[in-house]
């Protein structure tokens, strides 16, 4: 196991380097000259422009800039943005909020998606199965911003049981509705994945054997059906955690959540290239680590999977 983890961590290094290089090049080459963007319509003297370029290492070749940035990532000192604020402090303020929001969304899609998927898979072809499939298709076909506005209007305006905007109080209670909205589409995918895996596992020989031996229906479902059906579901959930962290922009904007999505949206509008690169790099790291955790969970779900040296 230790050798496997070490090998996977080593494999992450070239992926991380390649991803950060592409992000760095795309951000700084497609956004124009950051110094001119920073100055706006106001004229800037050559001396001030040169000083700013030296301050942000823009006077160096782009590969040198990237290497300096990697060194800052290793030391967890991401420098200062064009707005004069520490990038690390801005991320540290926004990250806990988005992390809580993503955890709520993952809990929603995992709990309700697996339960609904098991029910639909065990009752394949029935009215319940058809109803759940139609519900999942409706959620997949409906854009997230529509679900968010409907939830905001019904729960916040009409019923008054949830805050319309999160604002400066990103507590667990205030993040419940945005979390449900963020996890709604993923819930539909988890439902359909679980339903398909369960339906394929039910007629298996080992399931029939366990049933013939007199094992209870609950024991057959939990030990022999559900456990063997969760690998594709866990794969999706692990990859989805990174996607939720980076894809929360729409949900955070609707509910005014002061998280990573809002910070990323604002930094793109303001031309804060260093902050944009740092935020996307954080998403890459989260995605890589979540995939490592998923791979380790395979051995827990399926005892046949072993991690050799």
mmCIF file of C-alpha atoms in Angstrom:
data_model
loop_
_atom_site.group_PDB
_atom_site.id
_atom_site.type_symbol
_atom_site.label_atom_id
_atom_site.label_comp_id
_atom_site.label_asym_id
_atom_site.label_seq_id
_atom_site.Cartn_x
_atom_site.Cartn_y
_atom_site.Cartn_z
ATOM 1 C CA UNK A 1 0.000 0.000 0.000
ATOM 2 C CA UNK A 2 2.780 2.435 0.950
ATOM 3 C CA UNK A 3 4.645 1.718 -2.293
ATOM 4 C CA UNK A 4 1.453 2.234 -4.279
ATOM 5 C CA UNK A 5 0.769 5.603 -2.631
ATOM 6 C CA UNK A 6 4.360 6.693 -3.194
ATOM 7 C CA UNK A 7 4.177 5.680 -6.857
ATOM 8 C CA UNK A 8 0.893 7.516 -7.339
ATOM 9 C CA UNK A 9 2.302 10.650 -5.720
ATOM 10 C CA UNK A 10 5.277 10.522 -8.069
ATOM 11 C CA UNK A 11 2.913 10.149 -11.026
ATOM 12 C CA UNK A 12 1.071 13.270 -9.887
ATOM 13 C CA UNK A 13 4.193 15.431 -10.204
ATOM 14 C CA UNK A 14 4.360 15.556 -14.042
ATOM 15 C CA UNK A 15 0.572 15.940 -14.202
ATOM 16 C CA UNK A 16 0.739 18.860 -11.786
ATOM 17 C CA UNK A 17 3.656 20.472 -13.621
ATOM 18 C CA UNK A 18 1.974 20.122 -17.007
ATOM 19 C CA UNK A 19 -1.381 21.420 -15.761
ATOM 20 C CA UNK A 20 0.117 24.445 -14.006
ATOM 21 C CA UNK A 21 2.257 25.297 -17.050
ATOM 22 C CA UNK A 22 -0.765 25.205 -19.367
ATOM 23 C CA UNK A 23 -2.812 27.269 -16.910
ATOM 24 C CA UNK A 24 -0.003 29.789 -16.523
ATOM 25 C CA UNK A 25 0.518 30.197 -20.258
ATOM 26 C CA UNK A 26 -3.194 30.460 -21.056
ATOM 27 C CA UNK A 27 -3.875 32.956 -18.289
ATOM 28 C CA UNK A 28 -1.024 35.337 -19.024
ATOM 29 C CA UNK A 29 -1.117 35.106 -22.819
ATOM 30 C CA UNK A 30 -4.879 35.385 -23.328
ATOM 31 C CA UNK A 31 -5.521 38.206 -20.855
ATOM 32 C CA UNK A 32 -3.286 40.769 -22.574
ATOM 33 C CA UNK A 33 -0.669 42.848 -20.829
ATOM 34 C CA UNK A 34 -1.539 42.727 -17.096
ATOM 35 C CA UNK A 35 0.259 46.014 -16.394
ATOM 36 C CA UNK A 36 -1.790 47.881 -18.994
ATOM 37 C CA UNK A 37 -4.925 46.192 -17.649
ATOM 38 C CA UNK A 38 -3.970 47.291 -14.154
ATOM 39 C CA UNK A 39 -3.467 50.892 -15.266
ATOM 40 C CA UNK A 40 -6.782 51.001 -17.122
ATOM 41 C CA UNK A 41 -7.435 54.244 -18.993
ATOM 42 C CA UNK A 42 -4.935 56.197 -16.934
ATOM 43 C CA UNK A 43 -1.497 56.886 -18.435
ATOM 44 C CA UNK A 44 1.424 55.197 -16.709
ATOM 45 C CA UNK A 45 5.020 56.407 -16.745
ATOM 46 C CA UNK A 46 7.766 54.103 -18.053
ATOM 47 C CA UNK A 47 9.469 54.125 -14.643
ATOM 48 C CA UNK A 48 6.339 52.970 -12.817
ATOM 49 C CA UNK A 49 5.641 50.377 -15.514
ATOM 50 C CA UNK A 50 9.165 48.981 -15.197
ATOM 51 C CA UNK A 51 8.927 48.843 -11.408
ATOM 52 C CA UNK A 52 5.630 46.962 -11.599
ATOM 53 C CA UNK A 53 7.048 44.480 -14.093
ATOM 54 C CA UNK A 54 10.000 43.817 -11.813
ATOM 55 C CA UNK A 55 7.702 43.482 -8.779
ATOM 56 C CA UNK A 56 5.550 40.826 -10.473
ATOM 57 C CA UNK A 57 8.474 39.194 -12.365
ATOM 58 C CA UNK A 58 6.905 40.168 -15.701
ATOM 59 C CA UNK A 59 10.281 41.351 -16.979
ATOM 60 C CA UNK A 60 11.513 37.740 -17.020
ATOM 61 C CA UNK A 61 10.863 34.995 -19.626
ATOM 62 C CA UNK A 62 7.574 33.198 -19.109
ATOM 63 C CA UNK A 63 9.219 29.884 -18.169
ATOM 64 C CA UNK A 64 11.255 31.668 -15.500
ATOM 65 C CA UNK A 65 8.044 33.258 -14.208
ATOM 66 C CA UNK A 66 6.461 29.816 -14.043
ATOM 67 C CA UNK A 67 9.415 28.353 -12.125
ATOM 68 C CA UNK A 68 9.281 31.227 -9.652
ATOM 69 C CA UNK A 69 5.565 30.597 -9.244
ATOM 70 C CA UNK A 70 6.182 26.886 -8.562
ATOM 71 C CA UNK A 71 8.680 27.851 -5.872
ATOM 72 C CA UNK A 72 6.050 30.086 -4.290
ATOM 73 C CA UNK A 73 3.539 27.209 -4.369
ATOM 74 C CA UNK A 74 5.990 24.915 -2.555
ATOM 75 C CA UNK A 75 6.603 27.529 0.156
ATOM 76 C CA UNK A 76 2.858 28.360 0.341
ATOM 77 C CA UNK A 77 3.723 32.003 -0.290
ATOM 78 C CA UNK A 78 1.811 32.962 -3.446
ATOM 79 C CA UNK A 79 2.838 36.596 -3.309
ATOM 80 C CA UNK A 80 0.661 39.668 -3.729
ATOM 81 C CA UNK A 81 -2.012 40.248 -6.356
ATOM 82 C CA UNK A 82 -2.386 43.325 -8.510
ATOM 83 C CA UNK A 83 -4.813 44.683 -5.902
ATOM 84 C CA UNK A 84 -2.056 44.720 -3.267
ATOM 85 C CA UNK A 85 -3.607 41.946 -1.151
ATOM 86 C CA UNK A 86 -1.919 38.683 -0.259
ATOM 87 C CA UNK A 87 -3.105 35.889 -2.554
ATOM 88 C CA UNK A 88 -2.679 33.272 0.174
ATOM 89 C CA UNK A 89 -4.864 35.265 2.567
ATOM 90 C CA UNK A 90 -7.601 35.739 -0.041
ATOM 91 C CA UNK A 91 -7.680 32.008 -0.759
ATOM 92 C CA UNK A 92 -7.580 31.146 2.945
ATOM 93 C CA UNK A 93 -10.628 33.337 3.555
ATOM 94 C CA UNK A 94 -12.683 31.900 0.678
ATOM 95 C CA UNK A 95 -11.633 28.237 0.686
ATOM 96 C CA UNK A 96 -13.399 27.082 3.911
ATOM 97 C CA UNK A 97 -16.739 28.384 2.634
ATOM 98 C CA UNK A 98 -16.510 26.587 -0.708
ATOM 99 C CA UNK A 99 -15.209 23.455 1.012
ATOM 100 C CA UNK A 100 -18.247 23.381 3.298
ATOM 101 C CA UNK A 101 -20.514 23.991 0.317
ATOM 102 C CA UNK A 102 -18.885 21.140 -1.624
ATOM 103 C CA UNK A 103 -19.145 18.791 1.373
ATOM 104 C CA UNK A 104 -22.875 19.468 1.635
ATOM 105 C CA UNK A 105 -23.286 18.840 -2.102
ATOM 106 C CA UNK A 106 -21.278 15.584 -1.914
ATOM 107 C CA UNK A 107 -23.305 14.444 1.111
ATOM 108 C CA UNK A 108 -26.540 15.154 -0.778
ATOM 109 C CA UNK A 109 -25.523 13.358 -3.966
ATOM 110 C CA UNK A 110 -23.967 10.418 -2.094
ATOM 111 C CA UNK A 111 -26.706 9.791 0.456
ATOM 112 C CA UNK A 112 -29.818 10.450 -1.593
ATOM 113 C CA UNK A 113 -28.314 9.340 -4.907
ATOM 114 C CA UNK A 114 -27.207 5.919 -3.635
ATOM 115 C CA UNK A 115 -30.443 5.298 -1.720
ATOM 116 C CA UNK A 116 -32.594 6.253 -4.705
ATOM 117 C CA UNK A 117 -30.339 4.280 -7.054
ATOM 118 C CA UNK A 118 -30.597 1.135 -4.918
ATOM 119 C CA UNK A 119 -34.386 1.420 -4.802
ATOM 120 C CA UNK A 120 -34.588 1.920 -8.571
ATOM 121 C CA UNK A 121 -32.110 -0.883 -9.314
ATOM 122 C CA UNK A 122 -33.875 -3.429 -7.120
ATOM 123 C CA UNK A 123 -37.227 -2.498 -8.664
ATOM 124 C CA UNK A 124 -36.099 -2.217 -12.271
ATOM 125 C CA UNK A 125 -38.988 -1.689 -14.675
ATOM 126 C CA UNK A 126 -41.511 -0.721 -12.004
ATOM 127 C CA UNK A 127 -43.336 2.565 -11.528
ATOM 128 C CA UNK A 128 -40.837 3.656 -8.847
ATOM 129 C CA UNK A 129 -37.918 2.994 -11.176
ATOM 130 C CA UNK A 130 -39.517 4.954 -14.008
ATOM 131 C CA UNK A 131 -40.395 7.872 -11.726
ATOM 132 C CA UNK A 132 -36.850 8.135 -10.336
ATOM 133 C CA UNK A 133 -35.341 7.953 -13.820
ATOM 134 C CA UNK A 134 -37.647 10.736 -15.009
ATOM 135 C CA UNK A 135 -36.703 12.843 -11.968
ATOM 136 C CA UNK A 136 -32.998 12.358 -12.645
ATOM 137 C CA UNK A 137 -33.442 13.236 -16.302
ATOM 138 C CA UNK A 138 -35.332 16.396 -15.341
ATOM 139 C CA UNK A 139 -32.521 17.494 -13.015
ATOM 140 C CA UNK A 140 -29.851 16.782 -15.643
ATOM 141 C CA UNK A 141 -31.751 18.722 -18.295
ATOM 142 C CA UNK A 142 -32.377 21.752 -16.053
ATOM 143 C CA UNK A 143 -29.509 24.285 -15.817
ATOM 144 C CA UNK A 144 -28.088 24.856 -12.344
ATOM 145 C CA UNK A 145 -28.980 28.550 -12.344
ATOM 146 C CA UNK A 146 -32.645 27.669 -12.966
ATOM 147 C CA UNK A 147 -32.674 25.227 -10.040
ATOM 148 C CA UNK A 148 -30.968 27.866 -7.908
ATOM 149 C CA UNK A 149 -33.421 30.645 -8.734
ATOM 150 C CA UNK A 150 -36.413 28.323 -8.170
ATOM 151 C CA UNK A 151 -35.062 27.207 -4.790
ATOM 152 C CA UNK A 152 -34.270 30.798 -3.859
ATOM 153 C CA UNK A 153 -37.747 31.997 -4.819
ATOM 154 C CA UNK A 154 -39.734 29.140 -3.259
ATOM 155 C CA UNK A 155 -37.741 28.530 -0.064
ATOM 156 C CA UNK A 156 -36.526 32.067 0.517
ATOM 157 C CA UNK A 157 -39.212 34.392 -0.823
ATOM 158 C CA UNK A 158 -42.450 32.410 -0.654
ATOM 159 C CA UNK A 159 -41.925 30.111 2.341
ATOM 160 C CA UNK A 160 -39.268 32.117 4.194
ATOM 161 C CA UNK A 161 -37.597 29.007 5.617
ATOM 162 C CA UNK A 162 -34.161 29.726 4.171
ATOM 163 C CA UNK A 163 -32.088 32.874 3.640
ATOM 164 C CA UNK A 164 -32.219 34.357 0.147
ATOM 165 C CA UNK A 165 -28.515 35.249 0.236
ATOM 166 C CA UNK A 166 -25.718 33.818 2.343
ATOM 167 C CA UNK A 167 -23.777 37.080 2.489
ATOM 168 C CA UNK A 168 -21.205 37.376 5.235
ATOM 169 C CA UNK A 169 -22.582 34.492 7.315
ATOM 170 C CA UNK A 170 -21.516 31.287 5.505
ATOM 171 C CA UNK A 171 -22.650 28.980 8.304
ATOM 172 C CA UNK A 172 -23.611 25.357 7.719
ATOM 173 C CA UNK A 173 -27.281 26.256 8.108
ATOM 174 C CA UNK A 174 -27.144 29.065 5.547
ATOM 175 C CA UNK A 175 -25.230 26.874 3.089
ATOM 176 C CA UNK A 176 -27.767 24.027 3.111
ATOM 177 C CA UNK A 177 -29.926 25.309 0.235
ATOM 178 C CA UNK A 178 -26.948 26.292 -1.983
ATOM 179 C CA UNK A 179 -25.416 22.892 -1.199
ATOM 180 C CA UNK A 180 -28.569 21.071 -2.279
ATOM 181 C CA UNK A 181 -28.686 23.123 -5.472
ATOM 182 C CA UNK A 182 -25.012 22.460 -6.215
ATOM 183 C CA UNK A 183 -25.442 18.714 -5.660
ATOM 184 C CA UNK A 184 -28.759 18.357 -7.525
ATOM 185 C CA UNK A 185 -27.328 17.452 -10.938
ATOM 186 C CA UNK A 186 -24.664 15.189 -9.423
ATOM 187 C CA UNK A 187 -27.422 13.471 -7.411
ATOM 188 C CA UNK A 188 -29.114 12.582 -10.695
ATOM 189 C CA UNK A 189 -25.914 11.076 -12.121
ATOM 190 C CA UNK A 190 -25.202 9.092 -8.930
ATOM 191 C CA UNK A 191 -28.781 7.789 -8.981
ATOM 192 C CA UNK A 192 -28.458 6.564 -12.561
ATOM 193 C CA UNK A 193 -24.992 5.066 -12.024
ATOM 194 C CA UNK A 194 -26.081 3.237 -8.880
ATOM 195 C CA UNK A 195 -29.296 2.038 -10.489
ATOM 196 C CA UNK A 196 -27.413 0.612 -13.496
ATOM 197 C CA UNK A 197 -24.748 -1.096 -11.348
ATOM 198 C CA UNK A 198 -27.346 -2.586 -9.007
ATOM 199 C CA UNK A 199 -29.485 -3.876 -11.887
ATOM 200 C CA UNK A 200 -26.418 -5.542 -13.462
ATOM 201 C CA UNK A 201 -25.298 -7.133 -10.174
ATOM 202 C CA UNK A 202 -28.663 -8.545 -9.026
ATOM 203 C CA UNK A 203 -28.725 -11.481 -11.499
ATOM 204 C CA UNK A 204 -25.091 -12.459 -10.756
ATOM 205 C CA UNK A 205 -24.242 -15.990 -9.645
ATOM 206 C CA UNK A 206 -22.800 -14.957 -6.285
ATOM 207 C CA UNK A 207 -25.997 -13.092 -5.449
ATOM 208 C CA UNK A 208 -28.149 -16.114 -6.273
ATOM 209 C CA UNK A 209 -25.822 -18.308 -4.210
ATOM 210 C CA UNK A 210 -26.031 -15.999 -1.192
ATOM 211 C CA UNK A 211 -29.820 -15.964 -1.461
ATOM 212 C CA UNK A 212 -29.978 -19.752 -1.768
ATOM 213 C CA UNK A 213 -27.884 -20.117 1.401
ATOM 214 C CA UNK A 214 -30.624 -18.332 3.335
ATOM 215 C CA UNK A 215 -28.928 -14.947 3.800
ATOM 216 C CA UNK A 216 -31.447 -12.223 4.574
ATOM 217 C CA UNK A 217 -32.509 -9.817 1.848
ATOM 218 C CA UNK A 218 -30.807 -6.916 3.639
ATOM 219 C CA UNK A 219 -27.592 -8.918 3.981
ATOM 220 C CA UNK A 220 -27.593 -9.854 0.305
ATOM 221 C CA UNK A 221 -28.135 -6.234 -0.729
ATOM 222 C CA UNK A 222 -25.531 -4.718 1.601
ATOM 223 C CA UNK A 223 -22.780 -7.346 1.321
ATOM 224 C CA UNK A 224 -23.096 -8.783 -2.161
ATOM 225 C CA UNK A 225 -25.005 -6.283 -4.299
ATOM 226 C CA UNK A 226 -24.306 -2.785 -3.044
ATOM 227 C CA UNK A 227 -20.649 -3.263 -2.175
ATOM 228 C CA UNK A 228 -19.797 -4.676 -5.583
ATOM 229 C CA UNK A 229 -21.789 -1.952 -7.339
ATOM 230 C CA UNK A 230 -20.214 1.100 -5.732
ATOM 231 C CA UNK A 231 -16.892 1.248 -7.594
ATOM 232 C CA UNK A 232 -18.183 3.301 -10.570
ATOM 233 C CA UNK A 233 -20.214 5.443 -8.169
ATOM 234 C CA UNK A 234 -17.204 6.165 -5.949
ATOM 235 C CA UNK A 235 -15.149 6.992 -9.054
ATOM 236 C CA UNK A 236 -17.708 9.573 -10.119
ATOM 237 C CA UNK A 237 -18.063 11.088 -6.632
ATOM 238 C CA UNK A 238 -14.293 11.415 -6.222
ATOM 239 C CA UNK A 239 -13.918 13.196 -9.546
ATOM 240 C CA UNK A 240 -17.003 15.267 -8.823
ATOM 241 C CA UNK A 241 -15.539 16.698 -5.607
ATOM 242 C CA UNK A 242 -12.903 18.573 -7.594
ATOM 243 C CA UNK A 243 -15.517 19.605 -10.146
ATOM 244 C CA UNK A 244 -17.811 20.928 -7.419
ATOM 245 C CA UNK A 245 -15.025 23.000 -5.899
ATOM 246 C CA UNK A 246 -14.308 24.658 -9.225
ATOM 247 C CA UNK A 247 -17.820 24.590 -10.611
ATOM 248 C CA UNK A 248 -19.530 26.394 -7.746
ATOM 249 C CA UNK A 249 -19.280 29.757 -9.508
ATOM 250 C CA UNK A 250 -22.921 29.848 -10.640
ATOM 251 C CA UNK A 251 -24.330 28.659 -7.312
ATOM 252 C CA UNK A 252 -22.156 31.023 -5.301
ATOM 253 C CA UNK A 253 -23.140 33.958 -7.481
ATOM 254 C CA UNK A 254 -26.870 33.194 -7.134
ATOM 255 C CA UNK A 255 -26.764 32.907 -3.337
ATOM 256 C CA UNK A 256 -23.983 35.488 -2.824
ATOM 257 C CA UNK A 257 -21.661 32.949 -1.207
ATOM 258 C CA UNK A 258 -18.198 34.413 -0.435
ATOM 259 C CA UNK A 259 -16.287 31.370 -1.656
ATOM 260 C CA UNK A 260 -13.719 30.306 -4.229
ATOM 261 C CA UNK A 261 -16.194 30.555 -7.108
ATOM 262 C CA UNK A 262 -17.071 34.156 -6.328
ATOM 263 C CA UNK A 263 -13.402 35.016 -5.828
ATOM 264 C CA UNK A 264 -12.477 33.384 -9.149
ATOM 265 C CA UNK A 265 -15.259 35.215 -10.993
ATOM 266 C CA UNK A 266 -14.196 38.540 -9.520
ATOM 267 C CA UNK A 267 -10.492 37.940 -10.214
ATOM 268 C CA UNK A 268 -11.213 37.154 -13.883
ATOM 269 C CA UNK A 269 -13.268 40.334 -14.266
ATOM 270 C CA UNK A 270 -10.587 42.408 -12.561
ATOM 271 C CA UNK A 271 -7.744 40.903 -14.598
ATOM 272 C CA UNK A 272 -6.061 39.458 -11.490
ATOM 273 C CA UNK A 273 -3.954 36.922 -13.379
ATOM 274 C CA UNK A 274 -1.807 35.779 -10.390
ATOM 275 C CA UNK A 275 -4.936 35.078 -8.337
ATOM 276 C CA UNK A 276 -6.629 33.245 -11.221
ATOM 277 C CA UNK A 277 -3.601 30.981 -11.699
ATOM 278 C CA UNK A 278 -3.407 30.236 -7.964
ATOM 279 C CA UNK A 279 -7.111 29.376 -7.713
ATOM 280 C CA UNK A 280 -7.030 27.036 -10.691
ATOM 281 C CA UNK A 281 -3.846 25.416 -9.347
ATOM 282 C CA UNK A 282 -5.674 24.757 -6.096
ATOM 283 C CA UNK A 283 -8.441 23.026 -8.065
ATOM 284 C CA UNK A 284 -5.851 20.840 -9.795
ATOM 285 C CA UNK A 285 -4.357 19.764 -6.456
ATOM 286 C CA UNK A 286 -7.791 18.935 -5.029
ATOM 287 C CA UNK A 287 -8.694 16.924 -8.118
ATOM 288 C CA UNK A 288 -5.454 14.901 -7.972
ATOM 289 C CA UNK A 289 -5.804 14.143 -4.257
ATOM 290 C CA UNK A 290 -9.469 13.174 -4.547
ATOM 291 C CA UNK A 291 -8.622 10.721 -7.328
ATOM 292 C CA UNK A 292 -5.905 9.190 -5.141
ATOM 293 C CA UNK A 293 -8.415 8.686 -2.324
ATOM 294 C CA UNK A 294 -10.847 7.072 -4.776
ATOM 295 C CA UNK A 295 -8.194 4.617 -5.946
ATOM 296 C CA UNK A 296 -7.474 3.652 -2.338
ATOM 297 C CA UNK A 297 -11.180 3.081 -1.685
ATOM 298 C CA UNK A 298 -11.307 0.487 -4.469
ATOM 299 C CA UNK A 299 -9.497 -2.011 -2.254
ATOM 300 C CA UNK A 300 -11.969 -1.412 0.571
ATOM 301 C CA UNK A 301 -15.018 -1.955 -1.649
ATOM 302 C CA UNK A 302 -13.651 -4.924 -3.590
ATOM 303 C CA UNK A 303 -11.330 -7.303 -1.649
ATOM 304 C CA UNK A 304 -10.127 -8.767 -4.973
ATOM 305 C CA UNK A 305 -8.247 -5.524 -5.665
ATOM 306 C CA UNK A 306 -4.756 -5.548 -4.216
ATOM 307 C CA UNK A 307 -2.095 -2.856 -4.415
ATOM 308 C CA UNK A 308 1.263 -4.410 -5.179
ATOM 309 C CA UNK A 309 4.687 -2.846 -5.025
#
